[in-house]
JSON list of C-alpha atoms in Angstrom, two decimals:
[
{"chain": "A", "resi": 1, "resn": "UNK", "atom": "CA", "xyz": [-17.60, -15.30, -43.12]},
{"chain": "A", "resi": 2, "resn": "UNK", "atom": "CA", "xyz": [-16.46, -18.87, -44.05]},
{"chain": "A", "resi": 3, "resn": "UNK", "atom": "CA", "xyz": [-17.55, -21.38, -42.26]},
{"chain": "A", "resi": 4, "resn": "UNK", "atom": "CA", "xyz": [-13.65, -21.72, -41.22]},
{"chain": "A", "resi": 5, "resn": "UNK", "atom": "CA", "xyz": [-13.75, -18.65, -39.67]},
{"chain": "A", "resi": 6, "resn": "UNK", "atom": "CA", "xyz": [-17.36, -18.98, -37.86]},
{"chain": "A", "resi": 7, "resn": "UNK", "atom": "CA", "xyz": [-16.02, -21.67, -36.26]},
{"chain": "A", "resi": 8, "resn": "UNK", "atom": "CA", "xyz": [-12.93, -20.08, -35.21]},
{"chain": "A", "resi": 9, "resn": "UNK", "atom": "CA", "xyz": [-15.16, -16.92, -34.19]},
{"chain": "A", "resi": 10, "resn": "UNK", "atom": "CA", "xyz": [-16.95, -19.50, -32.15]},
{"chain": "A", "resi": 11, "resn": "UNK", "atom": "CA", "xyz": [-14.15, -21.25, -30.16]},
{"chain": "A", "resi": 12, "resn": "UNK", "atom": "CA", "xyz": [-12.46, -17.59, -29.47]},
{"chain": "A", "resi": 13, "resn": "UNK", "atom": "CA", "xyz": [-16.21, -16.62, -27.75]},
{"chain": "A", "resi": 14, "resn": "UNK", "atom": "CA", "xyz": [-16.36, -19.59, -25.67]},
{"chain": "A", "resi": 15, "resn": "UNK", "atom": "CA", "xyz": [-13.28, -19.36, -24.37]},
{"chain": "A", "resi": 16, "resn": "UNK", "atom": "CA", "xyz": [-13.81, -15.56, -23.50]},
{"chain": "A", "resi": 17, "resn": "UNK", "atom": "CA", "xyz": [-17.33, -17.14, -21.75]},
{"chain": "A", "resi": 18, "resn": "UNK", "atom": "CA", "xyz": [-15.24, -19.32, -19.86]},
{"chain": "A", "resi": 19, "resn": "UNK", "atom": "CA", "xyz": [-11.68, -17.55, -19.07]},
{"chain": "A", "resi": 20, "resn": "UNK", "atom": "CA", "xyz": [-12.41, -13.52, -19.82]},
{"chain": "A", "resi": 21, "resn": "UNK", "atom": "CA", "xyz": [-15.34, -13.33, -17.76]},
{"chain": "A", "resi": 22, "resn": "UNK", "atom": "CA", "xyz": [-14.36, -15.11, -14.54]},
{"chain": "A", "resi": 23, "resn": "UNK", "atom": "CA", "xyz": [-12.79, -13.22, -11.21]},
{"chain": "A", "resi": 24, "resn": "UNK", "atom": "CA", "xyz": [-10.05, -10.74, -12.47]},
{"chain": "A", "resi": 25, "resn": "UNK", "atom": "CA", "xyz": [-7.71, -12.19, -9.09]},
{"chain": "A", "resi": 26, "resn": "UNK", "atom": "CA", "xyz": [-5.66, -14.66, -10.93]},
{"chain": "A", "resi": 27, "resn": "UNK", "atom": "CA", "xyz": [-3.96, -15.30, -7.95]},
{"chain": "A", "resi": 28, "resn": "UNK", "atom": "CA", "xyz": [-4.19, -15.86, -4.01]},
{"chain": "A", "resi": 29, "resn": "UNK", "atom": "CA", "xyz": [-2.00, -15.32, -1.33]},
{"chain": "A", "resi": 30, "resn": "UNK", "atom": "CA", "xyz": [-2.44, -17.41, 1.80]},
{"chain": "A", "resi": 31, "resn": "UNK", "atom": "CA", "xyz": [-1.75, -17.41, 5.65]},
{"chain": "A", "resi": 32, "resn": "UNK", "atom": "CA", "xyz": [-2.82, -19.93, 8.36]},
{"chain": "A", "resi": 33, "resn": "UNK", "atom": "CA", "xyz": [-2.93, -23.61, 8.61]},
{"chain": "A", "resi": 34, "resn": "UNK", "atom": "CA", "xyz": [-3.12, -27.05, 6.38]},
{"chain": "A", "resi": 35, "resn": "UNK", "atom": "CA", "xyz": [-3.86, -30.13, 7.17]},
{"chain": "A", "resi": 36, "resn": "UNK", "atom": "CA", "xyz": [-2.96, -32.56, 4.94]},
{"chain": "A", "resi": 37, "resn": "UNK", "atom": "CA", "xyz": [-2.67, -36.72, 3.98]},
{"chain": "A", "resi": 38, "resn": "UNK", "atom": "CA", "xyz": [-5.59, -37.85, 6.67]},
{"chain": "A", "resi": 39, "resn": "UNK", "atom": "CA", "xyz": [-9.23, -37.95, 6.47]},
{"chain": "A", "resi": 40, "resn": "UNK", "atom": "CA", "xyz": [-10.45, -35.21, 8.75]},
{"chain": "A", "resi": 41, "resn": "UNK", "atom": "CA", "xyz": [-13.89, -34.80, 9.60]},
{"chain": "A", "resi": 42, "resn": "UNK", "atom": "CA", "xyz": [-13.87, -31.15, 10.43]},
{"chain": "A", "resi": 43, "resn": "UNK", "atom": "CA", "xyz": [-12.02, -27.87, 11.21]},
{"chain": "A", "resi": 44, "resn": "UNK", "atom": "CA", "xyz": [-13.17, -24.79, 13.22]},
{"chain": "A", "resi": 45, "resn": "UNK", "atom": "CA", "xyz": [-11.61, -21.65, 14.37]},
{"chain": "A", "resi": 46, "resn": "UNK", "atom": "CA", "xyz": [-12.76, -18.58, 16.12]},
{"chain": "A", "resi": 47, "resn": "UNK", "atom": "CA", "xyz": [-11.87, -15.33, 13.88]},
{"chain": "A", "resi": 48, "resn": "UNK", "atom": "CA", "xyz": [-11.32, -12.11, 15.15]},
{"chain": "A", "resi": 49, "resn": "UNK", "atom": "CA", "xyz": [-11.72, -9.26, 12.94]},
{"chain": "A", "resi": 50, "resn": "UNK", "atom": "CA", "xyz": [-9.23, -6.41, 13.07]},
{"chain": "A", "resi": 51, "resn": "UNK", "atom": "CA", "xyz": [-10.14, -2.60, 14.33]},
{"chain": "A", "resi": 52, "resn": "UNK", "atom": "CA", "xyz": [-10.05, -0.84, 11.19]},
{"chain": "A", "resi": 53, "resn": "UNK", "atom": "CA", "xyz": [-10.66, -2.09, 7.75]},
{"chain": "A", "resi": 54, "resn": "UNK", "atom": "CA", "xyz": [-7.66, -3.41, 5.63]},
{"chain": "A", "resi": 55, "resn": "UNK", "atom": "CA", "xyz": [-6.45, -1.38, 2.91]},
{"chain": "A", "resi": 56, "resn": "UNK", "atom": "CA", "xyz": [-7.13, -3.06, -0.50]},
{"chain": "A", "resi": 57, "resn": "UNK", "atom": "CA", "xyz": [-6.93, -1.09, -3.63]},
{"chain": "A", "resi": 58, "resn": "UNK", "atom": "CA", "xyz": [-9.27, -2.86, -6.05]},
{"chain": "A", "resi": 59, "resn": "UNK", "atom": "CA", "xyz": [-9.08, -6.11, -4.83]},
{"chain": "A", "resi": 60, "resn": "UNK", "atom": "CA", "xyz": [-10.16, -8.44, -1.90]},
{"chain": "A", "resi": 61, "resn": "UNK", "atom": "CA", "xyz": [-9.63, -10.73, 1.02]},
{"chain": "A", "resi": 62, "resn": "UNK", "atom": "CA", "xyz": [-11.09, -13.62, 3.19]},
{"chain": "A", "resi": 63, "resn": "UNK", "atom": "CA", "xyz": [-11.01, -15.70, 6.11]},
{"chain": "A", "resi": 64, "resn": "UNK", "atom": "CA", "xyz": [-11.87, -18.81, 6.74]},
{"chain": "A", "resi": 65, "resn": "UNK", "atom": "CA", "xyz": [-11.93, -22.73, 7.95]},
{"chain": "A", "resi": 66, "resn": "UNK", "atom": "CA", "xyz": [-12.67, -25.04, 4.72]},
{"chain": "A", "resi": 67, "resn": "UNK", "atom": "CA", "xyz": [-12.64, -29.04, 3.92]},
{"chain": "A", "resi": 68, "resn": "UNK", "atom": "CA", "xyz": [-10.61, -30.28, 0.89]},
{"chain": "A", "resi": 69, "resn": "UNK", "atom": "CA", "xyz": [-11.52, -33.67, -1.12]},
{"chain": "A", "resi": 70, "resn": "UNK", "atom": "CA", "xyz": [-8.83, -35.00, -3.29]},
{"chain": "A", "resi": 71, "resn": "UNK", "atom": "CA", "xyz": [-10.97, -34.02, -5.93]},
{"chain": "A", "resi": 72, "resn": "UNK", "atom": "CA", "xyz": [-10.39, -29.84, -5.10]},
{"chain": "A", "resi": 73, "resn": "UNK", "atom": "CA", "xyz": [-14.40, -30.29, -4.16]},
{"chain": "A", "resi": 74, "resn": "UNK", "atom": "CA", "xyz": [-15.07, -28.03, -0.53]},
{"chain": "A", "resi": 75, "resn": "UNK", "atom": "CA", "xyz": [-17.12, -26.55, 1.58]},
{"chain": "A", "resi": 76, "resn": "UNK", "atom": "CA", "xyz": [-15.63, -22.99, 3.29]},
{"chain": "A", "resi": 77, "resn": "UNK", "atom": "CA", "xyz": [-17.23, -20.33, 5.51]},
{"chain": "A", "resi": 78, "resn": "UNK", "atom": "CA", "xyz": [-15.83, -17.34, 6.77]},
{"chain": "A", "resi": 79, "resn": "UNK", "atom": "CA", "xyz": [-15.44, -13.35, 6.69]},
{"chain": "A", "resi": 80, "resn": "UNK", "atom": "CA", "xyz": [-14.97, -11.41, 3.31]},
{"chain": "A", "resi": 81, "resn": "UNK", "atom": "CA", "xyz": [-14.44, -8.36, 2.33]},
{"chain": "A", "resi": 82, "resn": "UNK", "atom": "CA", "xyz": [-13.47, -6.59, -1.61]},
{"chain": "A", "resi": 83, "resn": "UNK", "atom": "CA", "xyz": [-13.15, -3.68, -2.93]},
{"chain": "A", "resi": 84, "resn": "UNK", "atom": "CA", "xyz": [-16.78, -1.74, -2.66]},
{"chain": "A", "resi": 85, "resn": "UNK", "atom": "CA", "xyz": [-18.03, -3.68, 0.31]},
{"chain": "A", "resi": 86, "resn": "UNK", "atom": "CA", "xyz": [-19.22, -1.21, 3.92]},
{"chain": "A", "resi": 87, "resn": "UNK", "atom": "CA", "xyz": [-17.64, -4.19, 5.90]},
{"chain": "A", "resi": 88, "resn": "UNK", "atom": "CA", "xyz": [-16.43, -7.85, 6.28]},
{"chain": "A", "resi": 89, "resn": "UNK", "atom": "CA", "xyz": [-19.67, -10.28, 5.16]},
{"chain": "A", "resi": 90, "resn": "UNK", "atom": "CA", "xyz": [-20.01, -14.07, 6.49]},
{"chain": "A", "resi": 91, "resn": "UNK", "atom": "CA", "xyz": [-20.15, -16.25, 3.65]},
{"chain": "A", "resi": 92, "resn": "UNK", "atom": "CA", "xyz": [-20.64, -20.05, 2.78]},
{"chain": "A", "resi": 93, "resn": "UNK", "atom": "CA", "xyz": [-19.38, -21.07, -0.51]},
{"chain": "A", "resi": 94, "resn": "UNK", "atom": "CA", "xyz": [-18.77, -24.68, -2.12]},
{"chain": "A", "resi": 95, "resn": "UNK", "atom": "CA", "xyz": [-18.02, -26.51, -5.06]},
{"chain": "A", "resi": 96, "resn": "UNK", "atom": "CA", "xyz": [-19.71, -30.17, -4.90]},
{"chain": "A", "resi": 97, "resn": "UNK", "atom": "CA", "xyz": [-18.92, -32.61, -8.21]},
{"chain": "A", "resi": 98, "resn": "UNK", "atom": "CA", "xyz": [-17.71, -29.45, -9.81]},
{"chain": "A", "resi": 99, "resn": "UNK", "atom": "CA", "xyz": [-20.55, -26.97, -9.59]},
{"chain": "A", "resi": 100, "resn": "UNK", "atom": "CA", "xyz": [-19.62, -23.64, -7.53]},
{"chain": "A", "resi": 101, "resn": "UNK", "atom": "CA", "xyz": [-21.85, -21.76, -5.01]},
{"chain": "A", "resi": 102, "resn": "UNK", "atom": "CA", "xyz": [-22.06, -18.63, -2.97]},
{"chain": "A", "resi": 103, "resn": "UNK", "atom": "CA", "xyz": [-23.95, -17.20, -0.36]},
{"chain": "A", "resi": 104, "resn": "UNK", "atom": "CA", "xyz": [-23.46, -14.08, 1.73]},
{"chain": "A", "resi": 105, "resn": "UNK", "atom": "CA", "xyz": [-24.82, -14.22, 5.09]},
{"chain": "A", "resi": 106, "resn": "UNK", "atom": "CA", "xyz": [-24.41, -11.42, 6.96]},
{"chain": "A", "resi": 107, "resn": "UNK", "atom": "CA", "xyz": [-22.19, -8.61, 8.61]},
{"chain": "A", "resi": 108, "resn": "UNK", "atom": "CA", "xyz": [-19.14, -9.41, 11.05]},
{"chain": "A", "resi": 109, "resn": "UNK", "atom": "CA", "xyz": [-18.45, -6.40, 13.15]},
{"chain": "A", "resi": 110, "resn": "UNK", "atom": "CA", "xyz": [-14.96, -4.87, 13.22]},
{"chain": "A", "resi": 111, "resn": "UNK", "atom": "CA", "xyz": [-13.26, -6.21, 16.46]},
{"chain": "A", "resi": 112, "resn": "UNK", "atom": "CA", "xyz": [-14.97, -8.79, 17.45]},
{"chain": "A", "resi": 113, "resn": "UNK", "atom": "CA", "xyz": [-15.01, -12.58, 17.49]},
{"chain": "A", "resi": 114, "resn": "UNK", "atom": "CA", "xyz": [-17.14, -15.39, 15.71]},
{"chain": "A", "resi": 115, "resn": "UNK", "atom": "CA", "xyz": [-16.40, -19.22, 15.67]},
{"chain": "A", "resi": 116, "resn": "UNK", "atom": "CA", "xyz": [-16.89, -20.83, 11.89]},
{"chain": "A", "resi": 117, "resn": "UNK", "atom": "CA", "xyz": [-17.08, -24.29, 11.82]},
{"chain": "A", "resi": 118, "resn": "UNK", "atom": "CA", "xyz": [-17.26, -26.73, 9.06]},
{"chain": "A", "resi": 119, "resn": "UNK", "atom": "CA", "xyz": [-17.84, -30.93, 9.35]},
{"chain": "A", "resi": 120, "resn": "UNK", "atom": "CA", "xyz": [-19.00, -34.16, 8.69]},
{"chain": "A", "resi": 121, "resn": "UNK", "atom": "CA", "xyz": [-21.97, -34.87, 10.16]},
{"chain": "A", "resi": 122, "resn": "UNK", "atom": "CA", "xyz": [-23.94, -38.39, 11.02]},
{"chain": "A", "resi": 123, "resn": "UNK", "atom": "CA", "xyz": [-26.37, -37.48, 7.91]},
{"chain": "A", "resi": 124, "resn": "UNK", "atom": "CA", "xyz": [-22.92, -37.97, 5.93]},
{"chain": "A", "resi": 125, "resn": "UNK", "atom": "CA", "xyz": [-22.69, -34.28, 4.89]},
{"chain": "A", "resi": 126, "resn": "UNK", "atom": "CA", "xyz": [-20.36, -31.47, 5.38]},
{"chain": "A", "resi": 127, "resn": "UNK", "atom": "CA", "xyz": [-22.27, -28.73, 7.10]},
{"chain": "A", "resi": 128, "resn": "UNK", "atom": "CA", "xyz": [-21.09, -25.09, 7.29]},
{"chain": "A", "resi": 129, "resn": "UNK", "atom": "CA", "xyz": [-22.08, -23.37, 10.48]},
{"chain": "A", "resi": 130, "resn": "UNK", "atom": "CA", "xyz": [-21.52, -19.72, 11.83]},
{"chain": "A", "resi": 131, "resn": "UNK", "atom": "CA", "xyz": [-21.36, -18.61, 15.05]},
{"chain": "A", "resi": 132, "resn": "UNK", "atom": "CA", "xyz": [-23.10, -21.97, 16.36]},
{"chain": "A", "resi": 133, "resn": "UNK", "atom": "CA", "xyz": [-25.48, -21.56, 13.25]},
{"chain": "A", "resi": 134, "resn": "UNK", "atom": "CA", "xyz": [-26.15, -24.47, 10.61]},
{"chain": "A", "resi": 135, "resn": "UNK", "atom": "CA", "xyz": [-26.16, -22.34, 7.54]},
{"chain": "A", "resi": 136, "resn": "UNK", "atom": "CA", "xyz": [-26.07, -25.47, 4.68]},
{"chain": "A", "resi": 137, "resn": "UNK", "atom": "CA", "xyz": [-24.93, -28.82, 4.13]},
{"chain": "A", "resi": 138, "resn": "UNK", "atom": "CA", "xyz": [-23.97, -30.63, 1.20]},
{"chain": "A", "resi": 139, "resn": "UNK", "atom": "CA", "xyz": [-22.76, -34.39, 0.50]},
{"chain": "A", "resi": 140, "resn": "UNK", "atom": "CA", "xyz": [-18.54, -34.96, -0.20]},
{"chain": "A", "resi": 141, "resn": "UNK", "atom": "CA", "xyz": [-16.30, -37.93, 0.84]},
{"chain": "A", "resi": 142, "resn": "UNK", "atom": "CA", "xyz": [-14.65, -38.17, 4.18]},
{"chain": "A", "resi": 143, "resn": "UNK", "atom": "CA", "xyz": [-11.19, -38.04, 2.92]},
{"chain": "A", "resi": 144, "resn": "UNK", "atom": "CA", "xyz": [-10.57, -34.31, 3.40]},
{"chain": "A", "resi": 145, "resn": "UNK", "atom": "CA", "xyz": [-7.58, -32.02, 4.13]},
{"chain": "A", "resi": 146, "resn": "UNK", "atom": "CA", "xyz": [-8.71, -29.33, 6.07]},
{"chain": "A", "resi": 147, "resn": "UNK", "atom": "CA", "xyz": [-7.53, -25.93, 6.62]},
{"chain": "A", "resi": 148, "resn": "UNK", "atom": "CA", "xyz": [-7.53, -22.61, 8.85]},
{"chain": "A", "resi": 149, "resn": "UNK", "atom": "CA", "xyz": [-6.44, -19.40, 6.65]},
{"chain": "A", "resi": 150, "resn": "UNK", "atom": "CA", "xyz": [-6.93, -15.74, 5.60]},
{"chain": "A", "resi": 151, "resn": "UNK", "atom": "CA", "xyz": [-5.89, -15.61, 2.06]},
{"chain": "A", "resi": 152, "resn": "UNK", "atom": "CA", "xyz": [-5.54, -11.80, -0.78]},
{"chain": "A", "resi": 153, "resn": "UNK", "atom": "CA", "xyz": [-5.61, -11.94, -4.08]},
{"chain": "A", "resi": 154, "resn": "UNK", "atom": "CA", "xyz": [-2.87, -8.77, -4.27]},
{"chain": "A", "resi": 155, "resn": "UNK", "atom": "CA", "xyz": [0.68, -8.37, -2.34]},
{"chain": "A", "resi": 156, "resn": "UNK", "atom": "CA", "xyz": [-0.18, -4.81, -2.26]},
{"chain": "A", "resi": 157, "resn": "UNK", "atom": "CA", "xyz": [-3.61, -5.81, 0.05]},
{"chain": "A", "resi": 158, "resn": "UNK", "atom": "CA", "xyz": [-3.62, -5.61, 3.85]},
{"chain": "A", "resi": 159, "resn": "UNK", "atom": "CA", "xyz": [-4.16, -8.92, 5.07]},
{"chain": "A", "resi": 160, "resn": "UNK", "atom": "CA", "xyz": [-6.16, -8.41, 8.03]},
{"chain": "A", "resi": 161, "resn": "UNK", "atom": "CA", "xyz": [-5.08, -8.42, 10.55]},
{"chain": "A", "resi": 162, "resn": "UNK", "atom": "CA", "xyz": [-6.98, -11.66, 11.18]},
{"chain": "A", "resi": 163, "resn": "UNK", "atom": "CA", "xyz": [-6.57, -13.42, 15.01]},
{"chain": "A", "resi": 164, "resn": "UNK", "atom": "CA", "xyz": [-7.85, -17.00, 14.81]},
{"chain": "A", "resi": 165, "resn": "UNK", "atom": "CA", "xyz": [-8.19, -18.54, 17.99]},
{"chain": "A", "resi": 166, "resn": "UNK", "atom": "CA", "xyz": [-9.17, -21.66, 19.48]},
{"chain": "A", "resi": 167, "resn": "UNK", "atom": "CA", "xyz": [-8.38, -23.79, 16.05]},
{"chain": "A", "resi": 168, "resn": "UNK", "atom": "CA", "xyz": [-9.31, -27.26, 16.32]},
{"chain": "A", "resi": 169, "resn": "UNK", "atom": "CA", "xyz": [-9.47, -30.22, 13.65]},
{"chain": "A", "resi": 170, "resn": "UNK", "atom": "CA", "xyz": [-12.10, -33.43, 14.01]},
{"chain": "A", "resi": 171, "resn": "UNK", "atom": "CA", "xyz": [-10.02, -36.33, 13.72]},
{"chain": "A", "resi": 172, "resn": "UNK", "atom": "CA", "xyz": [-11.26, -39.70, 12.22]},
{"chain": "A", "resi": 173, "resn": "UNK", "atom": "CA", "xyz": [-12.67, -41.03, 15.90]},
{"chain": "A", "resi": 174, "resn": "UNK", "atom": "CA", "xyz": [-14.94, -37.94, 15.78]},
{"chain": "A", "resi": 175, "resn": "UNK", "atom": "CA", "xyz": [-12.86, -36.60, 18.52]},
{"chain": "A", "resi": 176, "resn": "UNK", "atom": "CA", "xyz": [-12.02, -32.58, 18.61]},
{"chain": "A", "resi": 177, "resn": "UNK", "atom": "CA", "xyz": [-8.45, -31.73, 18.43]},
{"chain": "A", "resi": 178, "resn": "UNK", "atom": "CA", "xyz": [-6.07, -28.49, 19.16]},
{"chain": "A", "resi": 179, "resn": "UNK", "atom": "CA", "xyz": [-4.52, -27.88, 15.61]},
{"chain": "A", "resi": 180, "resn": "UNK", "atom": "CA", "xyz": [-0.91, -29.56, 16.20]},
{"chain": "A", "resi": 181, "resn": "UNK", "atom": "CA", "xyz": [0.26, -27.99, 12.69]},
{"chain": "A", "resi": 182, "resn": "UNK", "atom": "CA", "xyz": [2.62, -24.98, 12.16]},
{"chain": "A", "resi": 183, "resn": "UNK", "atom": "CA", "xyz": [0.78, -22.74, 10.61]},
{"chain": "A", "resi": 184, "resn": "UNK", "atom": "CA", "xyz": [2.73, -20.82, 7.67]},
{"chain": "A", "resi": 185, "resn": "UNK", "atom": "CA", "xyz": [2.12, -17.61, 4.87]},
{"chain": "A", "resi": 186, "resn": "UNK", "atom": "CA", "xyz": [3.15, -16.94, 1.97]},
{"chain": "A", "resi": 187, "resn": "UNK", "atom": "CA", "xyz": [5.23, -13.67, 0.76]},
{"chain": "A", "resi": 188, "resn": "UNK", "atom": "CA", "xyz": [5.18, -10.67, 1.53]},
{"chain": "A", "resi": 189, "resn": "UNK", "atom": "CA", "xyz": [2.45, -11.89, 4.33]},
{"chain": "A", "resi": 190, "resn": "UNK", "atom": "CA", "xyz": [3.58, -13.13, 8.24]},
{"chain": "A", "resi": 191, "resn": "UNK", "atom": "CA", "xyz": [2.40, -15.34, 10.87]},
{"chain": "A", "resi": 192, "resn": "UNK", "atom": "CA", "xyz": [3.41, -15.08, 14.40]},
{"chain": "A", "resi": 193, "resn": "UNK", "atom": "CA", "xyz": [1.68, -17.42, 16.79]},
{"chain": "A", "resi": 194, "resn": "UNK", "atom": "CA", "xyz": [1.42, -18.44, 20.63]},
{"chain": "A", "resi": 195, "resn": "UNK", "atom": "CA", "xyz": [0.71, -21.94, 19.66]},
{"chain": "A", "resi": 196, "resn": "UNK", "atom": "CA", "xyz": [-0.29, -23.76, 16.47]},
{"chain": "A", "resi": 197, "resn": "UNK", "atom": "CA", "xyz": [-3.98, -23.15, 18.17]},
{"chain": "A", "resi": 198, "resn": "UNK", "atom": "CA", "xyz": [-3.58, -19.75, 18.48]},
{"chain": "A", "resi": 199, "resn": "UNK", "atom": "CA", "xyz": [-2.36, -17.48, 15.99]},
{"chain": "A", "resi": 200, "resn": "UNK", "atom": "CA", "xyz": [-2.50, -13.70, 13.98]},
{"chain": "A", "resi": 201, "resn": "UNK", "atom": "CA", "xyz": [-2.07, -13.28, 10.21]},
{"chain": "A", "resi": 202, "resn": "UNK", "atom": "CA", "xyz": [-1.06, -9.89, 9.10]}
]
């Protein structure tokens, strides 16, 4: 080869390495609540998991309560659940000044009920806690959005059903807060609600 085309070789790799080999679900569909233009110190919700597991063809779902930084840096945990899993898993993930994480915690049990939290705590971190649990913290801004959702990565996926209850935001007095947002989805999914607090995505 030239050295023309050894370089071109070279580019065409490393853009494989960075595009090819990432998640095949170029896109996500969302339900739930959003938060924006105020600097929230929190969100939590309870999530109730549905009775059966969703049908999902080859790809995958989640939900969750999550912080946003103007920056698209977060910190999420929640209930997952893709193609080749027994169940729905409680995860943390993050991605702090750019660098992504994972971590799968455990199992949450088909119809039943588990509170996620995430917020900013007096050591100036976002922590991630399930069911009452501290499961990591890590070090982003104040200014956050904040959000309550279940979101697919398919219109042909089941979403859920997913019944989050009890959502609250931290305001920027530190004070807990019923969710006062509508919460909304995106095609083909629905939200019906009792009150922006209290509401099922299907």
């Amino acid at each position: 080869m030239t050295k023309k085309w050894v370089s071109l070789f070279s580019v065409i790799c490393t853009v494989f390495l960075l595009f090819g080999s990432s998640s095949i679900y170029a896109e996500s569909y969302y339900a739930g609540v959003n938060k924006y233009g105020s600097q929230y110190l929190g969100m939590t919700a309870t999530i109730t998991t549905p009775g059966k597991l969703p049908t999902l063809g080859t790809s995958g779902e989640s939900a969750w309560v999550t912080n946003v930084t103007p920056n698209r840096d977060w910190i999420q945990t929640g209930i997952r659940y893709y193609s080749g899993y027994p169940g729905f898993t409680t995860y943390v993930e993050h991605t702090v000044n750019g660098a992504y994480g994972m971590q799968e915690i455990g199992t949450h049990l088909l119809s039943s009920s588990v509170k996620y939290m995430v917020q900013y705590g007096s050591d100036s971190k976002w922590h991630a806690y399930i069911g009452g649990y501290d499961k990591g913290s890590w070090s982003l801004g104040t200014n956050n959005n904040v959000q309550a959702q279940a979101e697919t990565h398919s219109t042909n996926t089941q979403m859920g059903p997913f019944q989050f209850t009890g959502v609250q935001y931290k305001n920027t007095s530190g004070v807990w807060k019923a969710n006062d947002t509508a919460p909304s989805a995106d095609s083909p999914y629905h939200v019906s609600k009792t009150d922006n607090a209290n509401y099922k995505v299907y």
